[in-house]
Amino acid sequence: MDGLDRRADLRWVTAVRALDSLHRTTAWLRCASTALLWASLAWTPASARTHSALALLLATAGAVLSLLHAYPETRARLEAAGERLPVLYRLFDHLDSARGRASFNLPGLAEGFGMAAMGFALVGPYGPDGPGVSVTIVQLSAVMVFVTLVFVNIVCDAGYYAPSQRVKLGSDKSTGAADGRLVLLRRLIPVCALLIAGGLFVPDWTASLTAVPRAARVCVVLGVGAVAVVWWSFDRILDAAVATAVDSERGVRDMACRDLHSMSKTAISMVVEAERSDHYERVEVRGLLRDALVRVEEMRLDWLDPGRGPGGTVGTLWEAVLCVMPSGLRERCVLDPGCASVALPSTDYQLARRVLSDLVANAVQSGALKVVVSVSAGRAADARGGRVVRIRVRVADDGPGMCPDAPAQNSSLVVLKRDLDRYQGSIEFAARKGGGTRVDAGWSSQQPAERWPVRAAVREGE
């Protein structure tokens, strides 16, 4: 499936899920409009009330059905209360099948014919005389709100965004592209809506309508032009949402590639180191390979559900870093005992593990005979004046040294620097007196300062 098809898939699913919320909002507004119209009948002449009430019935039924359509959980409760009546079951099954498809459905048809009945028989050519200017203005405005929202639902129907190829994304399944005739109808709706509304409400059909200033009627009718504005805005929002989803997906893949590169490079290099050792032991190599496979599985689970784990202490983290190193190299690495009890949340734990794995492996592979590691956490002010927790990792070795621009020359360190950048972090290299290198890495925890583990050795302003 090429990029365009994938983008179309994302657009359709985004439209389906966005329309769920939009549909709920507009359904309530349409119900409110019909309720206002029913209330206005109290000021309609008694001789015209039956006529006006009949004109409202179909639109009211459509609005109620549309509200049920927007709330599947309510339909489920009604089905259970009605002991799955065949008629009720078929109706609700029809409503379920219409989600994400551009097709005619019962609520839409009822509202469509209902708004025509309201327009003709309530405030249009066959509307009653005598309600008064104020009541007529209220009725005219309520009808136009109803009409505009119905057309908004039609032009923004998620089914128009479905790709030609049937796809499944999450729990949503598409049934193919919309019918060409429906697509054509959609394009005609904004213009036709303006023409029909203008023809119904601008001429002086009745005495009640004539009493309303024509300029006011024109302004109310032009409100239906909001359909085109909402349609255009919805398309732009979909563009932005899809672009964001694509960027996010690309970022996740990029991060996964970095994790895999960092882990595999370190683990395989350690296995090669053990195999070449003068004290080669098959059992040790087998153990290193087993530990590497365990880490791959842990990484896979973390990709599927980032931050799912409980985190852990720096002491536990240090054991995980050493487990993929040959025994001869482990003896060169020392953790500052004062930081072993520092507890890190899941995301910081995984990032610290990658940082230590890369830095410690680089140190011992460069010939260092002793590597000293410390990890600390301290509260600090962020750019917006709030409080964050900064994680600091220091790795000091007695090796041959490393130039300050090491990240620009070492691919694994470039990957590490990019990881830290995502968390407002940095990595710095400095030469130690007497030889060796000191590396300082730090980043801001994604966990709010007030929710940090109680056992964490966090010091104010560290």
Coordinates of C-alpha atoms in Angstrom, one line a residue:
M1 CA 0.0 0.0 0.0
D2 CA 1.6 3.3 -1.1
G3 CA 1.8 6.5 0.9
L4 CA -1.3 8.0 -0.7
D5 CA -3.4 5.0 0.2
R6 CA -2.1 5.1 3.8
R7 CA -2.8 8.8 4.0
A8 CA -6.4 8.2 2.8
D9 CA -6.8 5.5 5.4
L10 CA -5.7 7.9 8.1
R11 CA -8.0 10.6 6.8
W12 CA -11.0 8.3 6.8
V13 CA -10.5 7.0 10.3
T14 CA -9.8 10.5 11.6
A15 CA -13.0 11.7 10.0
V16 CA -15.0 8.8 11.4
R17 CA -13.9 9.4 15.0
A18 CA -14.1 13.2 14.7
L19 CA -17.7 12.9 13.3
D20 CA -18.7 10.8 16.4
S21 CA -18.2 13.9 18.6
L22 CA -19.5 16.4 15.9
H23 CA -22.6 14.2 15.4
R24 CA -23.4 14.2 19.1
T25 CA -23.1 18.0 19.4
T26 CA -25.2 18.7 16.3
A27 CA -27.8 16.1 17.2
W28 CA -28.5 17.9 20.5
L29 CA -28.6 21.3 18.8
R30 CA -31.2 20.0 16.3
C31 CA -33.3 18.6 19.1
A32 CA -33.1 21.9 20.8
S33 CA -34.2 23.6 17.6
T34 CA -37.2 21.4 17.3
A35 CA -38.1 21.9 21.0
L36 CA -38.0 25.6 20.4
L37 CA -40.3 25.3 17.4
W38 CA -42.8 23.2 19.4
A39 CA -42.7 25.8 22.2
S40 CA -43.4 28.6 19.7
L41 CA -46.7 26.9 18.8
A42 CA -48.2 28.4 22.0
W43 CA -48.2 31.8 20.2
T44 CA -49.5 30.4 16.9
P45 CA -53.2 30.9 16.2
A46 CA -55.3 28.0 17.4
S47 CA -56.6 27.4 13.9
A48 CA -53.1 26.8 12.6
R49 CA -51.6 24.7 15.4
T50 CA -52.6 21.3 14.0
H51 CA -51.2 22.3 10.6
S52 CA -47.9 23.5 12.2
A53 CA -47.6 20.5 14.6
L54 CA -47.9 18.1 11.7
A55 CA -45.2 20.0 9.9
L56 CA -42.8 19.4 12.9
L57 CA -43.5 15.7 13.4
L58 CA -41.1 14.3 10.7
A59 CA -38.2 16.6 11.6
T60 CA -38.7 15.8 15.3
A61 CA -38.6 12.0 14.7
G62 CA -35.5 12.5 12.6
A63 CA -33.8 14.5 15.3
V64 CA -34.6 11.9 18.0
L65 CA -33.3 9.1 15.7
S66 CA -30.2 11.1 14.9
L67 CA -29.6 11.5 18.7
L68 CA -29.9 7.7 19.2
H69 CA -27.6 7.2 16.2
A70 CA -24.9 9.3 18.0
Y71 CA -25.1 7.3 21.3
P72 CA -24.6 3.6 20.7
E73 CA -24.5 2.9 24.4
T74 CA -28.0 4.3 24.8
R75 CA -29.2 2.1 22.0
A76 CA -27.7 -1.0 23.7
R77 CA -29.6 -0.2 26.9
L78 CA -32.9 0.4 25.0
E79 CA -32.4 -2.9 23.2
A80 CA -31.9 -4.7 26.5
A81 CA -35.0 -3.0 28.0
G82 CA -37.1 -4.0 25.0
E83 CA -35.9 -7.6 25.0
R84 CA -34.5 -7.2 21.5
L85 CA -37.7 -6.4 19.8
P86 CA -37.3 -7.3 16.1
V87 CA -38.3 -3.8 14.8
L88 CA -36.0 -2.1 17.3
Y89 CA -33.2 -4.5 16.6
R90 CA -33.4 -3.9 12.8
L91 CA -33.6 -0.2 13.3
F92 CA -30.5 -0.1 15.6
D93 CA -28.6 -2.5 13.3
H94 CA -29.3 -0.1 10.4
L95 CA -28.0 2.9 12.5
D96 CA -24.8 0.9 13.3
S97 CA -24.2 0.0 9.7
A98 CA -24.4 3.6 8.6
R99 CA -21.3 4.7 10.6
G100 CA -18.4 5.7 8.4
R101 CA -20.3 5.2 5.2
A102 CA -21.7 7.8 2.7
S103 CA -25.2 6.4 2.3
F104 CA -28.9 7.2 2.9
N105 CA -30.1 6.4 6.4
L106 CA -33.4 6.7 8.2
P107 CA -32.5 9.6 10.5
G108 CA -31.0 11.5 7.5
L109 CA -34.1 10.9 5.4
A110 CA -36.5 11.9 8.1
E111 CA -34.6 15.1 8.9
G112 CA -34.2 15.9 5.1
F113 CA -38.0 15.6 4.4
G114 CA -38.7 17.0 7.8
M115 CA -36.8 20.3 7.1
A116 CA -38.6 20.6 3.8
A117 CA -42.0 20.2 5.6
M118 CA -41.0 22.8 8.2
G119 CA -39.8 25.2 5.6
F120 CA -43.0 25.0 3.4
A121 CA -45.6 24.6 6.1
L122 CA -44.3 26.5 9.1
V123 CA -42.7 29.7 7.9
G124 CA -42.6 29.4 4.1
P125 CA -45.1 29.6 1.3
Y126 CA -47.8 27.6 3.3
G127 CA -47.0 29.0 6.7
P128 CA -49.8 30.3 9.0
D129 CA -50.7 34.0 9.3
G130 CA -50.9 35.7 12.7
P131 CA -48.0 34.4 14.9
G132 CA -46.5 37.9 15.0
V133 CA -43.1 39.2 14.0
S134 CA -41.2 38.0 17.1
V135 CA -42.5 34.5 16.9
T136 CA -41.9 34.3 13.1
I137 CA -38.3 35.4 13.6
V138 CA -37.8 32.8 16.3
Q139 CA -39.3 30.1 14.1
L140 CA -37.4 31.2 11.0
S141 CA -34.1 31.2 12.9
A142 CA -34.7 27.8 14.5
V143 CA -35.6 26.3 11.1
M144 CA -32.4 27.7 9.6
V145 CA -30.3 26.3 12.5
F146 CA -31.8 22.9 11.9
V147 CA -31.3 23.0 8.2
T148 CA -27.7 24.2 8.4
L149 CA -26.8 21.5 10.9
V150 CA -28.4 18.8 8.8
F151 CA -26.4 19.9 5.8
V152 CA -23.2 20.1 7.9
N153 CA -23.7 16.5 8.8
I154 CA -24.1 15.6 5.2
V155 CA -21.1 17.4 3.7
C156 CA -18.8 16.2 6.5
D157 CA -20.0 12.6 6.4
A158 CA -16.9 10.4 7.0
G159 CA -17.9 8.1 4.2
Y160 CA -16.8 10.6 1.6
Y161 CA -13.2 10.3 2.9
A162 CA -13.1 6.5 2.6
P163 CA -10.4 5.1 0.2
S164 CA -11.4 2.9 -2.7
Q165 CA -9.6 0.0 -1.1
R166 CA -11.3 -1.5 1.9
V167 CA -9.2 -1.2 5.0
K168 CA -9.3 -1.9 8.7
L169 CA -7.6 0.4 11.2
G170 CA -8.2 -0.3 14.9
S171 CA -11.9 -1.2 15.3
D172 CA -13.0 0.7 12.2
K173 CA -13.6 -1.0 8.9
S174 CA -14.2 0.9 5.6
T175 CA -16.6 -0.5 2.9
G176 CA -15.0 1.3 0.0
A177 CA -15.3 4.7 -1.6
A178 CA -18.6 6.7 -1.7
D179 CA -20.9 6.3 -4.7
G180 CA -20.1 8.9 -7.4
R181 CA -23.7 10.2 -7.4
L182 CA -23.4 11.0 -3.7
V183 CA -20.1 12.7 -4.2
L184 CA -21.8 14.9 -6.9
L185 CA -24.7 15.6 -4.5
R186 CA -22.3 16.6 -1.8
R187 CA -20.6 19.2 -4.1
L188 CA -24.0 20.7 -5.0
I189 CA -25.3 21.0 -1.4
P190 CA -23.9 24.4 -0.3
V191 CA -25.2 26.2 -3.5
C192 CA -28.5 24.4 -3.5
A193 CA -29.1 25.0 0.2
L194 CA -28.7 28.8 -0.3
L195 CA -31.0 28.8 -3.4
I196 CA -33.7 26.7 -1.7
A197 CA -33.6 28.7 1.6
G198 CA -33.6 32.0 -0.4
G199 CA -36.6 30.8 -2.4
L200 CA -38.5 29.8 0.7
F201 CA -37.9 32.6 3.0
V202 CA -36.9 35.8 1.1
P203 CA -40.2 36.3 -0.9
D204 CA -43.2 37.7 0.9
W205 CA -45.2 34.4 0.8
T206 CA -47.4 35.1 3.9
A207 CA -48.4 38.1 6.0
S208 CA -46.3 36.8 8.9
L209 CA -43.3 36.5 6.7
T210 CA -43.9 39.9 5.1
A211 CA -43.9 41.5 8.6
V212 CA -40.3 40.3 9.1
P213 CA -37.9 42.8 7.4
R214 CA -36.5 41.4 4.2
A215 CA -32.9 42.3 5.2
A216 CA -33.3 40.2 8.4
R217 CA -34.6 37.3 6.3
V218 CA -31.7 37.6 3.9
C219 CA -29.2 37.6 6.8
V220 CA -30.8 34.5 8.3
V221 CA -30.8 32.7 4.9
L222 CA -27.1 33.5 4.4
G223 CA -26.3 31.7 7.6
V224 CA -26.7 28.4 5.6
G225 CA -23.4 29.4 3.9
A226 CA -21.8 28.2 7.2
V227 CA -22.1 24.7 5.6
A228 CA -19.3 25.5 3.1
V229 CA -17.2 27.2 5.8
V230 CA -17.5 24.2 8.2
W231 CA -16.8 21.8 5.3
W232 CA -13.6 23.7 4.3
S233 CA -12.5 23.9 8.0
F234 CA -13.2 20.2 8.6
D235 CA -11.0 19.3 5.6
R236 CA -8.2 21.5 6.9
I237 CA -8.4 20.0 10.3
L238 CA -8.2 16.5 8.7
D239 CA -5.1 17.6 6.8
A240 CA -3.5 18.7 10.0
A241 CA -4.6 15.6 12.0
V242 CA -3.3 13.3 9.3
A243 CA 0.0 15.1 9.0
T244 CA 0.4 14.9 12.7
A245 CA -0.4 11.2 12.8
V246 CA 2.2 10.6 10.0
D247 CA 4.8 12.6 11.8
S248 CA 4.1 10.8 15.0
E249 CA 4.3 7.4 13.3
R250 CA 7.6 8.4 11.7
G251 CA 8.9 9.6 15.1
V252 CA 7.9 6.3 16.7
R253 CA 9.7 4.3 14.0
D254 CA 12.7 6.5 14.3
M255 CA 12.9 6.0 18.0
A256 CA 12.4 2.2 17.6
C257 CA 15.3 2.2 15.1
R258 CA 17.5 4.1 17.5
D259 CA 16.7 1.7 20.3
L260 CA 17.3 -1.3 18.1
H261 CA 20.6 0.2 16.9
S262 CA 21.8 1.0 20.4
M263 CA 20.8 -2.3 21.9
S264 CA 22.0 -4.6 19.1
K265 CA 25.3 -2.8 18.6
T266 CA 26.2 -3.0 22.3
A267 CA 25.0 -6.6 22.7
I268 CA 26.7 -8.0 19.6
S269 CA 29.9 -6.1 20.2
M270 CA 30.1 -7.6 23.7
V271 CA 29.5 -11.1 22.3
V272 CA 32.3 -10.6 19.8
E273 CA 34.5 -9.3 22.6
A274 CA 33.8 -12.4 24.7
E275 CA 34.4 -14.8 21.8
R276 CA 37.8 -13.2 21.0
S277 CA 38.9 -13.2 24.6
D278 CA 41.9 -15.3 25.7
H279 CA 39.6 -16.7 28.4
Y280 CA 36.9 -17.7 26.0
E281 CA 34.0 -19.6 27.6
R282 CA 31.1 -21.0 25.6
V283 CA 28.8 -20.8 28.6
E284 CA 29.5 -17.1 28.9
V285 CA 28.9 -16.4 25.2
R286 CA 25.6 -18.4 25.4
G287 CA 24.6 -16.4 28.4
L288 CA 25.3 -13.1 26.7
L289 CA 23.2 -14.1 23.7
R290 CA 20.4 -15.2 25.9
D291 CA 20.5 -11.8 27.7
A292 CA 20.5 -10.0 24.4
L293 CA 17.4 -11.9 23.3
V294 CA 15.7 -11.0 26.6
R295 CA 16.5 -7.3 26.0
V296 CA 15.1 -7.5 22.5
E297 CA 11.8 -8.9 23.8
E298 CA 11.7 -6.2 26.6
M299 CA 12.2 -3.6 23.9
R300 CA 9.4 -5.1 21.7
L301 CA 7.0 -4.9 24.6
D302 CA 8.0 -1.4 25.4
W303 CA 7.4 -0.3 21.8
L304 CA 3.9 -1.9 21.9
D305 CA 3.0 -0.1 25.2
P306 CA 5.5 2.7 26.0
G307 CA 5.9 3.4 29.7
R308 CA 3.9 0.4 30.7
G309 CA 6.5 -0.9 33.3
P310 CA 6.9 0.3 36.9
G311 CA 10.4 1.5 36.4
G312 CA 13.0 0.5 39.0
T313 CA 16.0 1.6 41.0
V314 CA 19.4 2.5 39.6
G315 CA 20.8 -0.6 41.3
T316 CA 18.5 -2.8 39.2
L317 CA 19.2 -0.8 36.1
W318 CA 23.0 -1.2 36.7
E319 CA 22.5 -5.0 36.8
A320 CA 20.7 -4.9 33.5
V321 CA 23.5 -2.9 31.9
L322 CA 26.2 -5.3 33.1
C323 CA 24.3 -8.5 32.2
V324 CA 25.3 -8.2 28.5
M325 CA 29.0 -7.6 29.2
P326 CA 31.6 -10.3 29.5
S327 CA 32.7 -11.0 33.1
G328 CA 36.2 -9.6 32.4
L329 CA 34.7 -6.2 31.4
R330 CA 32.2 -6.1 34.2
E331 CA 35.0 -6.0 36.7
R332 CA 36.1 -2.6 35.3
C333 CA 32.7 -0.9 35.8
V334 CA 31.7 0.6 39.2
L335 CA 28.5 2.2 40.3
D336 CA 28.5 4.9 42.9
P337 CA 26.8 3.1 45.8
G338 CA 25.1 6.3 46.9
C339 CA 22.8 6.3 43.9
A340 CA 21.8 2.7 43.8
S341 CA 18.5 3.4 45.7
V342 CA 17.4 6.2 43.3
A343 CA 14.1 5.1 41.8
L344 CA 13.2 6.0 38.2
P345 CA 9.8 6.0 36.5
S346 CA 9.4 3.7 33.5
T347 CA 10.3 6.1 30.7
D348 CA 13.3 7.5 32.5
Y349 CA 14.4 4.0 33.5
Q350 CA 14.4 2.9 29.9
L351 CA 16.2 6.0 28.7
A352 CA 18.8 5.8 31.4
R353 CA 19.4 2.2 30.4
R354 CA 20.1 3.2 26.9
V355 CA 22.4 6.0 28.0
L356 CA 24.4 3.8 30.3
S357 CA 24.6 0.9 27.9
D358 CA 26.1 3.1 25.2
L359 CA 28.4 5.2 27.4
V360 CA 29.8 2.3 29.4
A361 CA 30.2 0.1 26.3
N362 CA 32.1 2.9 24.5
A363 CA 34.3 3.4 27.5
V364 CA 35.4 -0.2 28.0
Q365 CA 35.8 -0.8 24.3
S366 CA 38.1 2.2 24.0
G367 CA 40.5 0.6 26.5
A368 CA 39.4 2.0 29.9
L369 CA 40.4 -0.1 32.8
K370 CA 38.0 1.6 35.3
V371 CA 34.6 3.2 34.6
V372 CA 32.8 5.0 37.4
V373 CA 29.1 5.7 37.0
S374 CA 26.7 7.9 39.0
V375 CA 23.0 8.7 38.5
S376 CA 21.1 11.5 40.3
A377 CA 17.7 13.1 40.1
G378 CA 16.9 16.7 41.2
R379 CA 14.1 19.2 41.0
A380 CA 14.7 22.3 38.8
A381 CA 12.7 25.1 37.2
D382 CA 11.4 24.6 33.7
A383 CA 11.1 27.3 31.0
R384 CA 7.5 28.1 32.0
G385 CA 8.3 28.6 35.7
G386 CA 7.1 25.2 36.8
R387 CA 9.0 22.4 38.5
V388 CA 10.5 19.4 36.7
V389 CA 12.8 16.6 37.7
R390 CA 16.2 16.5 35.9
I391 CA 18.0 13.1 35.5
R392 CA 21.8 13.4 35.5
V393 CA 24.1 10.6 34.5
R394 CA 27.9 10.8 34.8
V395 CA 30.3 8.3 33.3
A396 CA 34.0 8.8 34.1
D397 CA 36.8 6.6 32.8
D398 CA 40.6 6.4 32.7
G399 CA 40.8 5.5 29.0
P400 CA 42.8 7.3 26.2
G401 CA 40.3 10.1 26.1
M402 CA 37.7 11.4 23.7
C403 CA 37.5 14.7 21.8
P404 CA 34.7 17.1 22.7
D405 CA 33.0 16.7 19.4
A406 CA 32.7 13.0 19.8
P407 CA 28.9 12.9 19.0
A408 CA 29.6 14.3 15.6
Q409 CA 32.0 11.4 14.8
N410 CA 30.4 8.5 16.5
S411 CA 27.2 7.2 15.1
S412 CA 25.9 5.6 18.3
L413 CA 26.5 8.8 20.2
V414 CA 24.7 10.8 17.5
V415 CA 21.7 8.5 18.1
L416 CA 22.0 9.0 21.8
K417 CA 22.1 12.7 21.5
R418 CA 18.9 12.7 19.4
D419 CA 17.2 10.7 22.1
L420 CA 18.2 13.2 24.8
D421 CA 17.0 16.1 22.6
R422 CA 13.5 14.7 22.7
Y423 CA 13.5 15.2 26.5
Q424 CA 15.1 18.6 26.6
G425 CA 18.4 16.9 27.4
S426 CA 22.1 17.2 26.5
I427 CA 25.3 15.3 26.5
E428 CA 28.8 16.8 27.2
F429 CA 32.3 15.4 27.0
A430 CA 35.3 16.6 28.9
A431 CA 38.8 15.5 29.4
R432 CA 39.8 14.4 33.0
K433 CA 42.9 15.5 34.7
G434 CA 45.5 12.7 34.6
G435 CA 43.8 11.1 31.5
G436 CA 40.4 9.7 30.6
T437 CA 37.0 11.2 29.8
R438 CA 34.0 12.4 31.8
V439 CA 30.6 12.3 30.1
D440 CA 27.7 14.2 31.6
A441 CA 24.2 13.4 30.2
G442 CA 20.9 14.9 31.5
W443 CA 17.3 15.2 30.5
S444 CA 13.9 16.3 32.0
S445 CA 11.6 13.6 33.2
Q446 CA 8.2 13.3 31.6
Q447 CA 6.8 12.4 35.0
P448 CA 5.5 15.5 36.8
A449 CA 7.6 16.4 39.8
E450 CA 4.8 15.9 42.3
R451 CA 4.2 12.3 41.0
W452 CA 7.7 11.1 41.3
P453 CA 8.4 7.8 43.2
V454 CA 8.5 8.4 46.9
R455 CA 11.7 6.4 47.1
A456 CA 13.5 8.6 44.6
A457 CA 16.4 10.5 46.1
V458 CA 15.4 13.8 44.7
R459 CA 17.0 16.9 46.1
E460 CA 15.7 20.4 45.6
G461 CA 17.8 22.4 43.2
E462 CA 20.3 19.7 42.7

